[in-house]
mmCIF file of C-alpha atoms in Angstrom:
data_model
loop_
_atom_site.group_PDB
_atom_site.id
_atom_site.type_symbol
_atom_site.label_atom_id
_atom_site.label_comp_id
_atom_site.label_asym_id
_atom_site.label_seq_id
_atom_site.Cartn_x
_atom_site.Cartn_y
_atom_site.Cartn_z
ATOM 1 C CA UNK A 1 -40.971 29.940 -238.358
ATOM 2 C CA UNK A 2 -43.644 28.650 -236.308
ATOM 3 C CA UNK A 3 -47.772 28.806 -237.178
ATOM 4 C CA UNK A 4 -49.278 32.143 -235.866
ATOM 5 C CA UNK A 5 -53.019 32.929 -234.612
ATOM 6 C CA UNK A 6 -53.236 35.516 -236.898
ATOM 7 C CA UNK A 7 -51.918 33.031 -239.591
ATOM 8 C CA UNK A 8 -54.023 30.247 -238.600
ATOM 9 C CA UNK A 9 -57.733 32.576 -238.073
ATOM 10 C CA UNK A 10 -56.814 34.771 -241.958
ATOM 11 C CA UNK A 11 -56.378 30.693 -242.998
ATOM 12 C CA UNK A 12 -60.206 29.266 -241.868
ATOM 13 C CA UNK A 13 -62.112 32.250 -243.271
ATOM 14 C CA UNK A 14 -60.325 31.181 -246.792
ATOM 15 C CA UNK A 15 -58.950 34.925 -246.791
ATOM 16 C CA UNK A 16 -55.982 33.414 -248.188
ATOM 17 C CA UNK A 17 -55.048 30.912 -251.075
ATOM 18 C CA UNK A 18 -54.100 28.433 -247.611
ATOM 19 C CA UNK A 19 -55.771 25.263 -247.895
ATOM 20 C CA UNK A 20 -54.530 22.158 -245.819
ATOM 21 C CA UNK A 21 -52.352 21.808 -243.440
ATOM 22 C CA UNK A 22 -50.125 18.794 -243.914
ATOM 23 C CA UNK A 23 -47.731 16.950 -241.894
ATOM 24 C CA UNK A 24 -45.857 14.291 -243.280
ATOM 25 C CA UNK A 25 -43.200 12.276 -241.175
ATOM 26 C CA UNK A 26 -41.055 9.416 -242.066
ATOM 27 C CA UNK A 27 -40.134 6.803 -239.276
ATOM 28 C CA UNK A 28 -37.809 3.988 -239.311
ATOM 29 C CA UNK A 29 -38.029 0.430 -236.880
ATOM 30 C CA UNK A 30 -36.378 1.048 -233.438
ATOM 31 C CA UNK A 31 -34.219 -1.738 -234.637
ATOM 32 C CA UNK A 32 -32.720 -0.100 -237.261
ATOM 33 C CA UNK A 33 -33.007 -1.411 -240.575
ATOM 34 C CA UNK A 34 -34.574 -4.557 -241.514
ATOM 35 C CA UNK A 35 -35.542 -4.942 -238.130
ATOM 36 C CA UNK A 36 -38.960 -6.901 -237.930
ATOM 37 C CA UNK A 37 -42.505 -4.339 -237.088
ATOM 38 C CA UNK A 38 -45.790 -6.193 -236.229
ATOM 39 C CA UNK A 39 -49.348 -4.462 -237.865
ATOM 40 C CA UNK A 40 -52.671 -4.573 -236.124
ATOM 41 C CA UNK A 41 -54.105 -7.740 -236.960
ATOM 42 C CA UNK A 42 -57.569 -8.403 -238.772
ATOM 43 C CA UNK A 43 -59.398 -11.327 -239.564
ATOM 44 C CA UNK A 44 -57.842 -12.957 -243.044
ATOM 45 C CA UNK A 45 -61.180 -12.738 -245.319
ATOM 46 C CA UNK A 46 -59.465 -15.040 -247.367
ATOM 47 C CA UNK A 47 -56.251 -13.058 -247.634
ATOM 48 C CA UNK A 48 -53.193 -15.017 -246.918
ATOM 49 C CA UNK A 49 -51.851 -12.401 -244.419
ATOM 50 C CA UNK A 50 -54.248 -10.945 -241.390
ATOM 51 C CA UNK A 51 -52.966 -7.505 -242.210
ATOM 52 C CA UNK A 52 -54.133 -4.523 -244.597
ATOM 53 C CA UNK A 53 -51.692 -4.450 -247.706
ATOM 54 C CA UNK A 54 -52.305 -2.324 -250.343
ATOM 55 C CA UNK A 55 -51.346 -0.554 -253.101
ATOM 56 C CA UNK A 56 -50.999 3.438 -253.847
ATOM 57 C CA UNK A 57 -50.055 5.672 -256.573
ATOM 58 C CA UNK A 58 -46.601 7.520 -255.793
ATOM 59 C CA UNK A 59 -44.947 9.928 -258.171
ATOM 60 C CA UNK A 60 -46.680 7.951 -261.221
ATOM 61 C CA UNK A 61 -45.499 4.664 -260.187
ATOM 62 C CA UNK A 62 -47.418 2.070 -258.069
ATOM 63 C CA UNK A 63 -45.884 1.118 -254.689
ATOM 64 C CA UNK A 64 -47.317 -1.402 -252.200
ATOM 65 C CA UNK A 65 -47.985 -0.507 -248.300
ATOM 66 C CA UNK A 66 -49.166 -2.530 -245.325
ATOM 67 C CA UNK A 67 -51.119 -0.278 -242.912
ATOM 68 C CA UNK A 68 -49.419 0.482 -239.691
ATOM 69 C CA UNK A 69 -52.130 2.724 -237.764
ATOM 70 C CA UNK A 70 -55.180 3.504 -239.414
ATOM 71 C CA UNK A 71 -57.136 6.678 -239.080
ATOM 72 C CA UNK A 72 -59.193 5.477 -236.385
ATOM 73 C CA UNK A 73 -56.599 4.084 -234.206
ATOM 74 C CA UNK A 74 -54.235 7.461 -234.685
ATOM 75 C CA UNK A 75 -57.038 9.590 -233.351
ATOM 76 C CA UNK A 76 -57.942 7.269 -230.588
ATOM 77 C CA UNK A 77 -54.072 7.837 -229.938
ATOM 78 C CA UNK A 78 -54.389 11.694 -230.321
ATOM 79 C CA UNK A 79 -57.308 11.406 -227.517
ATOM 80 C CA UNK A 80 -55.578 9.749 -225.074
ATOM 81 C CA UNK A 81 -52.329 12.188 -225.371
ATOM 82 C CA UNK A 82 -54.879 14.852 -224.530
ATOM 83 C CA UNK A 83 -56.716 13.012 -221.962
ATOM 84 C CA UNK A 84 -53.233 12.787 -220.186
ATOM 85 C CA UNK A 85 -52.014 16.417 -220.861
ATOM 86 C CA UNK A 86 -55.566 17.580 -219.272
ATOM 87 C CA UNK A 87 -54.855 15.089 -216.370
ATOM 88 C CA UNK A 88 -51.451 16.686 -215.680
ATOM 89 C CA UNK A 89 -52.568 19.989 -215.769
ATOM 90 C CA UNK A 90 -51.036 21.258 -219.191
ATOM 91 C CA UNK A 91 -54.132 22.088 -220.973
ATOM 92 C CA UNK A 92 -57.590 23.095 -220.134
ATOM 93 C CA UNK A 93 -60.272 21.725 -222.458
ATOM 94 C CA UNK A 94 -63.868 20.797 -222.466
ATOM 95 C CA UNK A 95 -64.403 17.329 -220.988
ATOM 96 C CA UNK A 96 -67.092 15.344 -220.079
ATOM 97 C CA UNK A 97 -66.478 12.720 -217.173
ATOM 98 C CA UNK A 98 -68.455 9.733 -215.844
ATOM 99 C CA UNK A 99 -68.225 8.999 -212.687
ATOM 100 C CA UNK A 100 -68.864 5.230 -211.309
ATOM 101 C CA UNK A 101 -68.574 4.445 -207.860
ATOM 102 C CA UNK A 102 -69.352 1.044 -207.897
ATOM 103 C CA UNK A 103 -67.840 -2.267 -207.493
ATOM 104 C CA UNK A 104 -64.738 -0.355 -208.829
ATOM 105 C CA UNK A 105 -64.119 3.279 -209.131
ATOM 106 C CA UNK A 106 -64.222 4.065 -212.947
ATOM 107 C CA UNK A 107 -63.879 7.612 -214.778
ATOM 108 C CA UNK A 108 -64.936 7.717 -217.886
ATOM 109 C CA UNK A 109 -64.159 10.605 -220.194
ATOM 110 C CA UNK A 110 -65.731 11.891 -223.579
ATOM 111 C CA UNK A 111 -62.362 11.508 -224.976
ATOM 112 C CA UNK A 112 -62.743 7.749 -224.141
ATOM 113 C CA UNK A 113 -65.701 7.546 -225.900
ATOM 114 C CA UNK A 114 -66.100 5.699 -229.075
ATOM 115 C CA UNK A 115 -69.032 7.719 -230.868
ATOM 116 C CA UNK A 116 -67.462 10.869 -228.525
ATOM 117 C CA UNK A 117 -70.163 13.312 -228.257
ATOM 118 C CA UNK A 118 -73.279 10.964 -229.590
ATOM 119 C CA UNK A 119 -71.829 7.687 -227.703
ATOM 120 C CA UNK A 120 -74.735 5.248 -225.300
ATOM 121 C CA UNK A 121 -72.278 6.066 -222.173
ATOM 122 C CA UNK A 122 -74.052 9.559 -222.330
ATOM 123 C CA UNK A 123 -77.301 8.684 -223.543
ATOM 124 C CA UNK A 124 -77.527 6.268 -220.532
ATOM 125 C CA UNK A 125 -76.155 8.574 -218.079
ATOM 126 C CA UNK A 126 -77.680 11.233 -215.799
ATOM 127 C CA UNK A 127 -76.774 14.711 -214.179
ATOM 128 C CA UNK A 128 -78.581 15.400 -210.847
ATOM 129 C CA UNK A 129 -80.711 12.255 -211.044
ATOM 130 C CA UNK A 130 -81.938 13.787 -214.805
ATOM 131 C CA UNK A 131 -81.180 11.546 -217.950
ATOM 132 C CA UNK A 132 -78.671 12.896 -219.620
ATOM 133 C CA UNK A 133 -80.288 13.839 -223.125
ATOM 134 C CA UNK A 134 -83.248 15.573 -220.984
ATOM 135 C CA UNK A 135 -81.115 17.655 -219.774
ATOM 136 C CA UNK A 136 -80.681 21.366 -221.352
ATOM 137 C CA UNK A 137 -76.801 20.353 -222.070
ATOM 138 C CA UNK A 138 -78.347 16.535 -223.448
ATOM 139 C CA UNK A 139 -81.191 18.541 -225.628
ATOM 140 C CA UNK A 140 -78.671 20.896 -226.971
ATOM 141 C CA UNK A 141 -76.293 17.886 -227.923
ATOM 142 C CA UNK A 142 -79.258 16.211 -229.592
ATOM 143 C CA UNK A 143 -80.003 19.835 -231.862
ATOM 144 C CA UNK A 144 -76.362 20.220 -233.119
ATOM 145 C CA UNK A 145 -75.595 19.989 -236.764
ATOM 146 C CA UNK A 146 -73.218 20.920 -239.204
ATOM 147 C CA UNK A 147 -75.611 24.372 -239.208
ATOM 148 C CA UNK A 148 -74.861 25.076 -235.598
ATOM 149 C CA UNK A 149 -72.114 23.637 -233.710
ATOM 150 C CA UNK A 150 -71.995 25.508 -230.907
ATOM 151 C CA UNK A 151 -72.434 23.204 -228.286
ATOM 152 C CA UNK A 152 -69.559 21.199 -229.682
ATOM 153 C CA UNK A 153 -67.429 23.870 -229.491
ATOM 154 C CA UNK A 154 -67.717 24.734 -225.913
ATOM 155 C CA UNK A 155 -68.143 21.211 -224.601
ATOM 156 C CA UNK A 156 -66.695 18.818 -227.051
ATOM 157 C CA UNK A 157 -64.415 20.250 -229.722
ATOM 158 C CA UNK A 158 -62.835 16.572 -230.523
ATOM 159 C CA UNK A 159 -66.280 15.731 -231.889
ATOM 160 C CA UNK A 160 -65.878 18.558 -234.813
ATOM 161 C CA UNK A 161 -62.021 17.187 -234.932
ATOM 162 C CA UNK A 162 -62.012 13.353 -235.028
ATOM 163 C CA UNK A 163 -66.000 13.080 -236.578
ATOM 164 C CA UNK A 164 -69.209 11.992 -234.949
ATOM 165 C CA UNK A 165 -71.723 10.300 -235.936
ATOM 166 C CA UNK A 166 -75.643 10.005 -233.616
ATOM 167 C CA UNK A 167 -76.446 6.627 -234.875
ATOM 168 C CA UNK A 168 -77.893 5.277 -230.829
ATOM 169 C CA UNK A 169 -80.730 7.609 -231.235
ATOM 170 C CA UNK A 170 -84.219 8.043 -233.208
ATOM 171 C CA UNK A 171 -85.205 10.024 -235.571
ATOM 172 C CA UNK A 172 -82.222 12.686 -237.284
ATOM 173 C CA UNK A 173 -78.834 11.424 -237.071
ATOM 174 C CA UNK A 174 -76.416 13.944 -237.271
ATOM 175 C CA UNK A 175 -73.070 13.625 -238.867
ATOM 176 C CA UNK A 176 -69.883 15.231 -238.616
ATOM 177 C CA UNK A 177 -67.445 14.446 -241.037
ATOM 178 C CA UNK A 178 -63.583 14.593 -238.948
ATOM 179 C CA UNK A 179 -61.452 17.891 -240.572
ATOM 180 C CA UNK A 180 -58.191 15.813 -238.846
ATOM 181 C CA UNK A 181 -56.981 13.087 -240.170
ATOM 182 C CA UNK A 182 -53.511 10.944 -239.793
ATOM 183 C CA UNK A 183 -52.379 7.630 -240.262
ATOM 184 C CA UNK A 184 -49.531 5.330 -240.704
ATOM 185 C CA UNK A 185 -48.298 3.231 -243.440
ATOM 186 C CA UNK A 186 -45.014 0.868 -244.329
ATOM 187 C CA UNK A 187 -43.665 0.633 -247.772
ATOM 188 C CA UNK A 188 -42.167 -2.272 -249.709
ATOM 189 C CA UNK A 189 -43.394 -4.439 -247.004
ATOM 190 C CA UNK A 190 -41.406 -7.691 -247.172
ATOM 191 C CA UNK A 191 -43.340 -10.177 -244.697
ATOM 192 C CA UNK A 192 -41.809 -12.452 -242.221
ATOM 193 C CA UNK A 193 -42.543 -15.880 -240.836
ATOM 194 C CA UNK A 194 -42.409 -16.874 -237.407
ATOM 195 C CA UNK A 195 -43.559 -20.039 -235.512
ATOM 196 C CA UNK A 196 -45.030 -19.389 -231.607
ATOM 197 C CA UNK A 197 -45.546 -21.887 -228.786
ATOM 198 C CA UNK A 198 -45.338 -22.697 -225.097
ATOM 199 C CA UNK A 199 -42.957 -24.815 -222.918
ATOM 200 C CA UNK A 200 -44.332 -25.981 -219.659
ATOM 201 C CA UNK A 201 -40.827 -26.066 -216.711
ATOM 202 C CA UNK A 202 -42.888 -28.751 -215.537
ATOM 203 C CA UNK A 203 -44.728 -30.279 -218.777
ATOM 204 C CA UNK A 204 -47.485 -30.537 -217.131
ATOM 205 C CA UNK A 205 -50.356 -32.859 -218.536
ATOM 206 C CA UNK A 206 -54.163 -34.034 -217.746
ATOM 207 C CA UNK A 207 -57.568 -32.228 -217.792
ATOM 208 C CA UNK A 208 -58.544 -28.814 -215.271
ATOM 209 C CA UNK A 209 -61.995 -27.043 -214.702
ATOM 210 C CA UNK A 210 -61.878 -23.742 -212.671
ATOM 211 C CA UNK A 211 -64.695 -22.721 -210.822
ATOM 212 C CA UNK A 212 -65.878 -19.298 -210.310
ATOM 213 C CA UNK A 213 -63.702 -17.541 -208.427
ATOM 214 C CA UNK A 214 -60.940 -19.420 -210.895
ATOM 215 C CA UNK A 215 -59.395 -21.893 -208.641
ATOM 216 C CA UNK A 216 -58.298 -25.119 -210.310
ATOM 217 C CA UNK A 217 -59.764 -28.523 -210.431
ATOM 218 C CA UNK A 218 -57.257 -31.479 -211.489
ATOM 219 C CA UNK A 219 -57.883 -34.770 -213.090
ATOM 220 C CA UNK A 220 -55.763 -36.916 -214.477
ATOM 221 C CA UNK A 221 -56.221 -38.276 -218.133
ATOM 222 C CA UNK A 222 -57.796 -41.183 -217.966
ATOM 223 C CA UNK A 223 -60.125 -40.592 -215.362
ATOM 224 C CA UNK A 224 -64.188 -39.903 -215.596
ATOM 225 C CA UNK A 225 -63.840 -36.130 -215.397
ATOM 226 C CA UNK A 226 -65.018 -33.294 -217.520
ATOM 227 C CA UNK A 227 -62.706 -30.693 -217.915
ATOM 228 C CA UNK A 228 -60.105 -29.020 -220.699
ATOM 229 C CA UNK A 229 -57.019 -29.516 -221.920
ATOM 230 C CA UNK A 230 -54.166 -28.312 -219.075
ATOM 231 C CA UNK A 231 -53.278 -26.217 -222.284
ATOM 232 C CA UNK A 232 -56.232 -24.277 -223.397
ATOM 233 C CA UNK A 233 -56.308 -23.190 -219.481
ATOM 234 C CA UNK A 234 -52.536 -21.446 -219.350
ATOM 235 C CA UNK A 235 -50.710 -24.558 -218.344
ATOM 236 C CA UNK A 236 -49.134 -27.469 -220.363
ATOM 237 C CA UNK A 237 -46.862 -27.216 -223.476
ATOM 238 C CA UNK A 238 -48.472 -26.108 -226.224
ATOM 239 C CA UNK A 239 -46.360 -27.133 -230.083
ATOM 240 C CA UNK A 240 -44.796 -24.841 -232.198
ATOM 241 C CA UNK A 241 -47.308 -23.470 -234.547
ATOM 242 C CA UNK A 242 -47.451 -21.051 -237.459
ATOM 243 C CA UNK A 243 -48.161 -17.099 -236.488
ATOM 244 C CA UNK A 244 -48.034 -13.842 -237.919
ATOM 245 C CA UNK A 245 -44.319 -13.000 -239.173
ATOM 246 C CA UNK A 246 -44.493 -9.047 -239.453
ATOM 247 C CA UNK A 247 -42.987 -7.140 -241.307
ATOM 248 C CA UNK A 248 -39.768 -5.157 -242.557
ATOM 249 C CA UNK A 249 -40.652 -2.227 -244.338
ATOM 250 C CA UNK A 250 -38.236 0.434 -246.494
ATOM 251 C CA UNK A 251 -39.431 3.277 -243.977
ATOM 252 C CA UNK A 252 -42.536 4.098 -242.151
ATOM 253 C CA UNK A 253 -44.126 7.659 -242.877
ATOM 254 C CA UNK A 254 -47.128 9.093 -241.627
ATOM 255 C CA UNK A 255 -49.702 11.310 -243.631
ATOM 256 C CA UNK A 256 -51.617 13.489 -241.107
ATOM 257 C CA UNK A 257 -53.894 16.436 -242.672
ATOM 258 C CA UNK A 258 -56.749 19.533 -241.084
ATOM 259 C CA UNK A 259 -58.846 20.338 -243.953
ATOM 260 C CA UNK A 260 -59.581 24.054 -244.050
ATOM 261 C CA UNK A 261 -62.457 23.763 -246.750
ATOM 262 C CA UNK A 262 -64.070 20.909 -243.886
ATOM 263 C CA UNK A 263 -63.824 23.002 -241.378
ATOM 264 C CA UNK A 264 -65.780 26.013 -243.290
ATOM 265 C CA UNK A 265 -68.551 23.638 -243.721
ATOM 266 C CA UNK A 266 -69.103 23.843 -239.659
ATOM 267 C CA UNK A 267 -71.617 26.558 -238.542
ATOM 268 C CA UNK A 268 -71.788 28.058 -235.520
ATOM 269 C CA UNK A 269 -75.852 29.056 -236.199
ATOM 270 C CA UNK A 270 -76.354 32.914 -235.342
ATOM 271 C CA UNK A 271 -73.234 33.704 -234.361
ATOM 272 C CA UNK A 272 -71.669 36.793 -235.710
ATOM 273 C CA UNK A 273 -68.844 36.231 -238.838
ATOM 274 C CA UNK A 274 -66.167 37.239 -236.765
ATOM 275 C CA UNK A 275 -67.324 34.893 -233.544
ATOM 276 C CA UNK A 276 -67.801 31.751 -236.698
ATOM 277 C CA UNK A 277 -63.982 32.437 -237.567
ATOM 278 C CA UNK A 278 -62.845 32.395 -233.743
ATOM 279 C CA UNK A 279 -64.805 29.098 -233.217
ATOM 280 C CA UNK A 280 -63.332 27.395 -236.163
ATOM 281 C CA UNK A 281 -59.323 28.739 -235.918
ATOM 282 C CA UNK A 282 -60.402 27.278 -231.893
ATOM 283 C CA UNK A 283 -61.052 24.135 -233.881
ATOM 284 C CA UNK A 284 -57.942 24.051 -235.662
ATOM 285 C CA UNK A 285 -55.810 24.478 -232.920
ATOM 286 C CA UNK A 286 -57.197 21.957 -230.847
ATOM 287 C CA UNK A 287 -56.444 19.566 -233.716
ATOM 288 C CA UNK A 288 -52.950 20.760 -234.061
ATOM 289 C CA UNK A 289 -52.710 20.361 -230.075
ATOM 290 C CA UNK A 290 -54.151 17.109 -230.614
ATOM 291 C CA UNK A 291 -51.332 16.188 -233.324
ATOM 292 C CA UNK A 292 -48.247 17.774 -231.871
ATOM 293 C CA UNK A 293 -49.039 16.486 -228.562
ATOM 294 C CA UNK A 294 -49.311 12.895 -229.797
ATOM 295 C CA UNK A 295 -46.527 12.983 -232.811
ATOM 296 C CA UNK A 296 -44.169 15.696 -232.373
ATOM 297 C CA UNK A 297 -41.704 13.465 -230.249
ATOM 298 C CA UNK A 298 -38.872 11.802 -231.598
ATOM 299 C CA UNK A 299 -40.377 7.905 -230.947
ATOM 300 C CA UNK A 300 -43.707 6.623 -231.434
ATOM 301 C CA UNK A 301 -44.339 3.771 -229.996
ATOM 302 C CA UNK A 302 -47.830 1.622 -231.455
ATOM 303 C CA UNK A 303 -48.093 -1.317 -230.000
ATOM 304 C CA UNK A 304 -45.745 -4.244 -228.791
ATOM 305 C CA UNK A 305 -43.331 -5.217 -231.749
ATOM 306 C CA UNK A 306 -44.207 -1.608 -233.601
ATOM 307 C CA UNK A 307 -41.642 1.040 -231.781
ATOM 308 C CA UNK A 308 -40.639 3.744 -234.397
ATOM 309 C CA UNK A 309 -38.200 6.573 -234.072
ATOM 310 C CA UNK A 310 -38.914 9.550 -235.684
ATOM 311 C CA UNK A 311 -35.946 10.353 -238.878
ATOM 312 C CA UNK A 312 -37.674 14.134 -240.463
ATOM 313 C CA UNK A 313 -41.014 15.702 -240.056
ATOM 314 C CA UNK A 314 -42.405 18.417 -242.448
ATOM 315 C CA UNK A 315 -45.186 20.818 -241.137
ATOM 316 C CA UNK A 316 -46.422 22.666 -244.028
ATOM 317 C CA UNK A 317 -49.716 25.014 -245.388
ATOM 318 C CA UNK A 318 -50.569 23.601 -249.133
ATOM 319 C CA UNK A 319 -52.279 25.995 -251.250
ATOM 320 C CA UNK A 320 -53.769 26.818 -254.640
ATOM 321 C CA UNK A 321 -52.027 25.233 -257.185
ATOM 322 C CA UNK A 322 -49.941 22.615 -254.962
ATOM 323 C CA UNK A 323 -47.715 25.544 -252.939
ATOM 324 C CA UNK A 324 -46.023 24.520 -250.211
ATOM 325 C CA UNK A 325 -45.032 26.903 -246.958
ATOM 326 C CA UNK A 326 -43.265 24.753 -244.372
ATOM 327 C CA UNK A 327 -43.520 26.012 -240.719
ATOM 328 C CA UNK A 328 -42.711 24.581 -237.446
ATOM 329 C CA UNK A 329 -44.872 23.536 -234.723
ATOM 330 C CA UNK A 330 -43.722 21.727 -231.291
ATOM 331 C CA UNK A 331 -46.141 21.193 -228.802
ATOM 332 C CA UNK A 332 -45.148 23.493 -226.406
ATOM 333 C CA UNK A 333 -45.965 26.487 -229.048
ATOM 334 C CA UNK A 334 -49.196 24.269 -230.001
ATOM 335 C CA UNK A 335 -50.268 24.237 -226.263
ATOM 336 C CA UNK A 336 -49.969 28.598 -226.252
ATOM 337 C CA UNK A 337 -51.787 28.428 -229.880
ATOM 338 C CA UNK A 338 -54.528 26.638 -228.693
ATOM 339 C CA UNK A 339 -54.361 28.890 -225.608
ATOM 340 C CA UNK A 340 -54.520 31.981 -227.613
ATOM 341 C CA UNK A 341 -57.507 30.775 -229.941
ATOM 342 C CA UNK A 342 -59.442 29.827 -227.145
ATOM 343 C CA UNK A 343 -58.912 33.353 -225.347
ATOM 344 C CA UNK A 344 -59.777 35.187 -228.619
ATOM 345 C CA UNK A 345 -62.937 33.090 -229.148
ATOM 346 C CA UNK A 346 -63.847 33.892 -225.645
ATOM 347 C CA UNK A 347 -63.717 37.503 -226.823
ATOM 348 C CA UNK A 348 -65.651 36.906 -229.552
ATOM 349 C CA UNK A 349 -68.773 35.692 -227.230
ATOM 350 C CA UNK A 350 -68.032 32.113 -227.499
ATOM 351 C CA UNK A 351 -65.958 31.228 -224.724
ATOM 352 C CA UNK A 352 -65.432 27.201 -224.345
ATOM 353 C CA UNK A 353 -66.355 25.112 -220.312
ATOM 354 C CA UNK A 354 -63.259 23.739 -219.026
ATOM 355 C CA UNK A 355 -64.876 22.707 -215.986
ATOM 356 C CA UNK A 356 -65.671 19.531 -216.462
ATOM 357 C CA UNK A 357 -69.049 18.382 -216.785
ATOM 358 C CA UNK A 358 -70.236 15.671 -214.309
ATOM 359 C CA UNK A 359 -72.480 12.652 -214.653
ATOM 360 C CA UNK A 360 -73.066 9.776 -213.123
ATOM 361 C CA UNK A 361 -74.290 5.967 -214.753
ATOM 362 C CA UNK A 362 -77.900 5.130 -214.691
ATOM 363 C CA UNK A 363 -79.406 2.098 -212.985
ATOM 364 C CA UNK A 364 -79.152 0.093 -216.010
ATOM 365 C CA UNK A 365 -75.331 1.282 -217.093
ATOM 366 C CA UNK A 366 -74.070 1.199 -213.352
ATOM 367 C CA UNK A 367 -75.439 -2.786 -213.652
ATOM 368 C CA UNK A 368 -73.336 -3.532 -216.910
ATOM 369 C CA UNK A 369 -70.587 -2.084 -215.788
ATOM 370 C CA UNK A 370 -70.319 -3.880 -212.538
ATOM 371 C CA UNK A 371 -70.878 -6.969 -214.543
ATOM 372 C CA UNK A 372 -68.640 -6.272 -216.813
ATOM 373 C CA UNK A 373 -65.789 -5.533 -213.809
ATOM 374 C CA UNK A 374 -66.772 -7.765 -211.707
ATOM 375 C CA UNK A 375 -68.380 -10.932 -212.712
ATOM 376 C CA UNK A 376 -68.320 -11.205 -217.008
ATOM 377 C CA UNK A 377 -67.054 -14.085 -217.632
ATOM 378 C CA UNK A 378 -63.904 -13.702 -220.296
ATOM 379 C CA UNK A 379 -64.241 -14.293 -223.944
ATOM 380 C CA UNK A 380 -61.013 -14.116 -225.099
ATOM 381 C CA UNK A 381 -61.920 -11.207 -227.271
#
């Protein structure tokens, strides 16, 4: 039986003995089994591998896991699946956009944004020629707290869901601790070895320089030129040399959670205690919209050499004393629960913008981002 609003709002007033919600799904490689997955990548710090292996406590016994999405990266994943659902007209939910017209056309949205709604895009930013945080919208931003959310609420609920933090500005720095939180994990992780290079069709050698606008300069070895190698500038062979193996892994399984006694620690200032519990079951769904819109399919696909199909998901409420209540959830039924919650919240006086709200770059950001376009040079990074 699926989550209901009634279920969901009796839930975040702790009217019941409700709570978490968990969901827990296990994934195996695309490949089947033993087939090879790649983690993200970090820099060694003296560890012979540049992933994150670890080791957790399961059912008493300790079991080693290699990270394959970490809570960061899942809700940057759980962002974008919104972003595109808003685009294509499935959901309506607050958004703030940036809009560049520049060397390049650029939107930028707040669920781009890597400090969301605290981040220097907005604090550099304007509305009708007025920076943004001197705007009524900007001040009101700056005043939120875990006291009185409000703001967040009607314009930017994913700050409340994923976590905030206003570290780019002076004096109080308001935090919001995320009440979501998934990520991805591999266990038994056996690790591969693998040995990358490049063949030339032409095996092409000498020293090149490109100028500018990246044409190429070509001198011959031996010659008085400065220049680089042919192949630390894309051409040339380059020899077989060791890289990161992977990994094969027993299964893959996912640990995604909304914390009920989190979200009860978000106020919503004078409001009324019936408006409060609107606001935060509004919360709740968006986070569930946020999951089931990014998870609930039958692949997930992380990045190139990590494609996982999905084997059994349990949705379930966890209560007092370690009870379990499975439901079901897919994201159609998430998309009309969020729907619902938003409409009853509305009722309740608090009613969330779903027009989006519009700003532009100031002189200084409209500069760095035509640089950055347009003429940065590239790092490599």
């Amino acid at each position: 039986m699926t989550i209901t609003y009634g279920e969901l709002r009796d839930a975040v007033a702790l009217a019941t003995d409700r709570a978490v919600i968990r969901v827990r799904t296990i994934y195996e490689a695309s490949g089947g089994p033993g087939a090879r997955l790649f983690p993200p990548t970090y820099p060694k710090d003296g560890q012979p591998r540049p992933y994150v292996v670890e080791e957790r406590t399961v059912d008493g016994a300790v079991r080693q896991d290699v990270l394959l999405d970490s809570v960061a990266s899942q809700a940057n994943r759980a962002e974008e699946t919104l972003l595109r659902a808003q685009r294509a007209g499935r959901i309506a939910i607050p958004l703030m956009e940036i809009h560049h017209d520049g060397a390049s056309q650029v939107i930028l949205t707040s669920l781009e944004l890597p400090h969301r709604y605290a981040d220097a895009y907005l604090l550099d930013s304007e509305i009708d020629g007025v920076k943004f945080d001197k705007t009524e919208l900007g001040r009101a931003f700056q005043a939120a707290s875990l006291e009185d959310a409000t703001v967040l609420l009607r314009h930017d609920p994913g700050s409340v869901v994923f976590g905030a933090w206003n570290s780019h500005r002076k004096g109080r720095q308001a935090k919001f601790p995320r009440i979501y939180s998934s990520e991805l994990v591999g266990w038994d992780p056996q690790f591969g070895a693998r040995r990358a290079g490049r063949m030339d069709p032409l095996n092409l050698t000498g020293l090149g320089r490109r100028d500018e606008e990246g044409a190429l300069t070509f001198t011959a070895v031996g010659e008085k030129a400065k220049g680089e190698k042919l192949s630390e500038i894309g051409h040339g062979n380059i020899a077989p040399g060791e890289a990161h193996g992977g990994v094969t892994v027993s299964l893959a399984e996912r640990f995604a959670t909304v914390s009920l006694s989190g979200l009860d620690r978000v106020g919503f200032g004078a409001a009324p205690y019936e408006a409060a519990v609107a606001a935060r079951a509004t919360i709740a769904a968006y986070a569930l919209l946020a999951d089931r819109l990014a998870f609930s399919g039958p692949a997930l696909w992380l990045r190139s050499g990590c494609d996982l199909v999905t084997t059994s998901e349990v949705l379930e409420w966890v209560g007092r004393g370690g009870k379990v209540e499975p439901f079901t959830l897919s994201a159609a039924e998430a998309i009309s629960l969020y729907e619902e919650a938003t409409s009853e919240c509305g009722t309740a006086g608090m009613p969330l913008v779903t027009e989006p709200v519009r700003l532009v770059p100031g002189k200084g950001l409209r500069a760095a981002i035509d640089f950055a376009l347009t003429r940065a040079e590239t790092t490599g990074e």
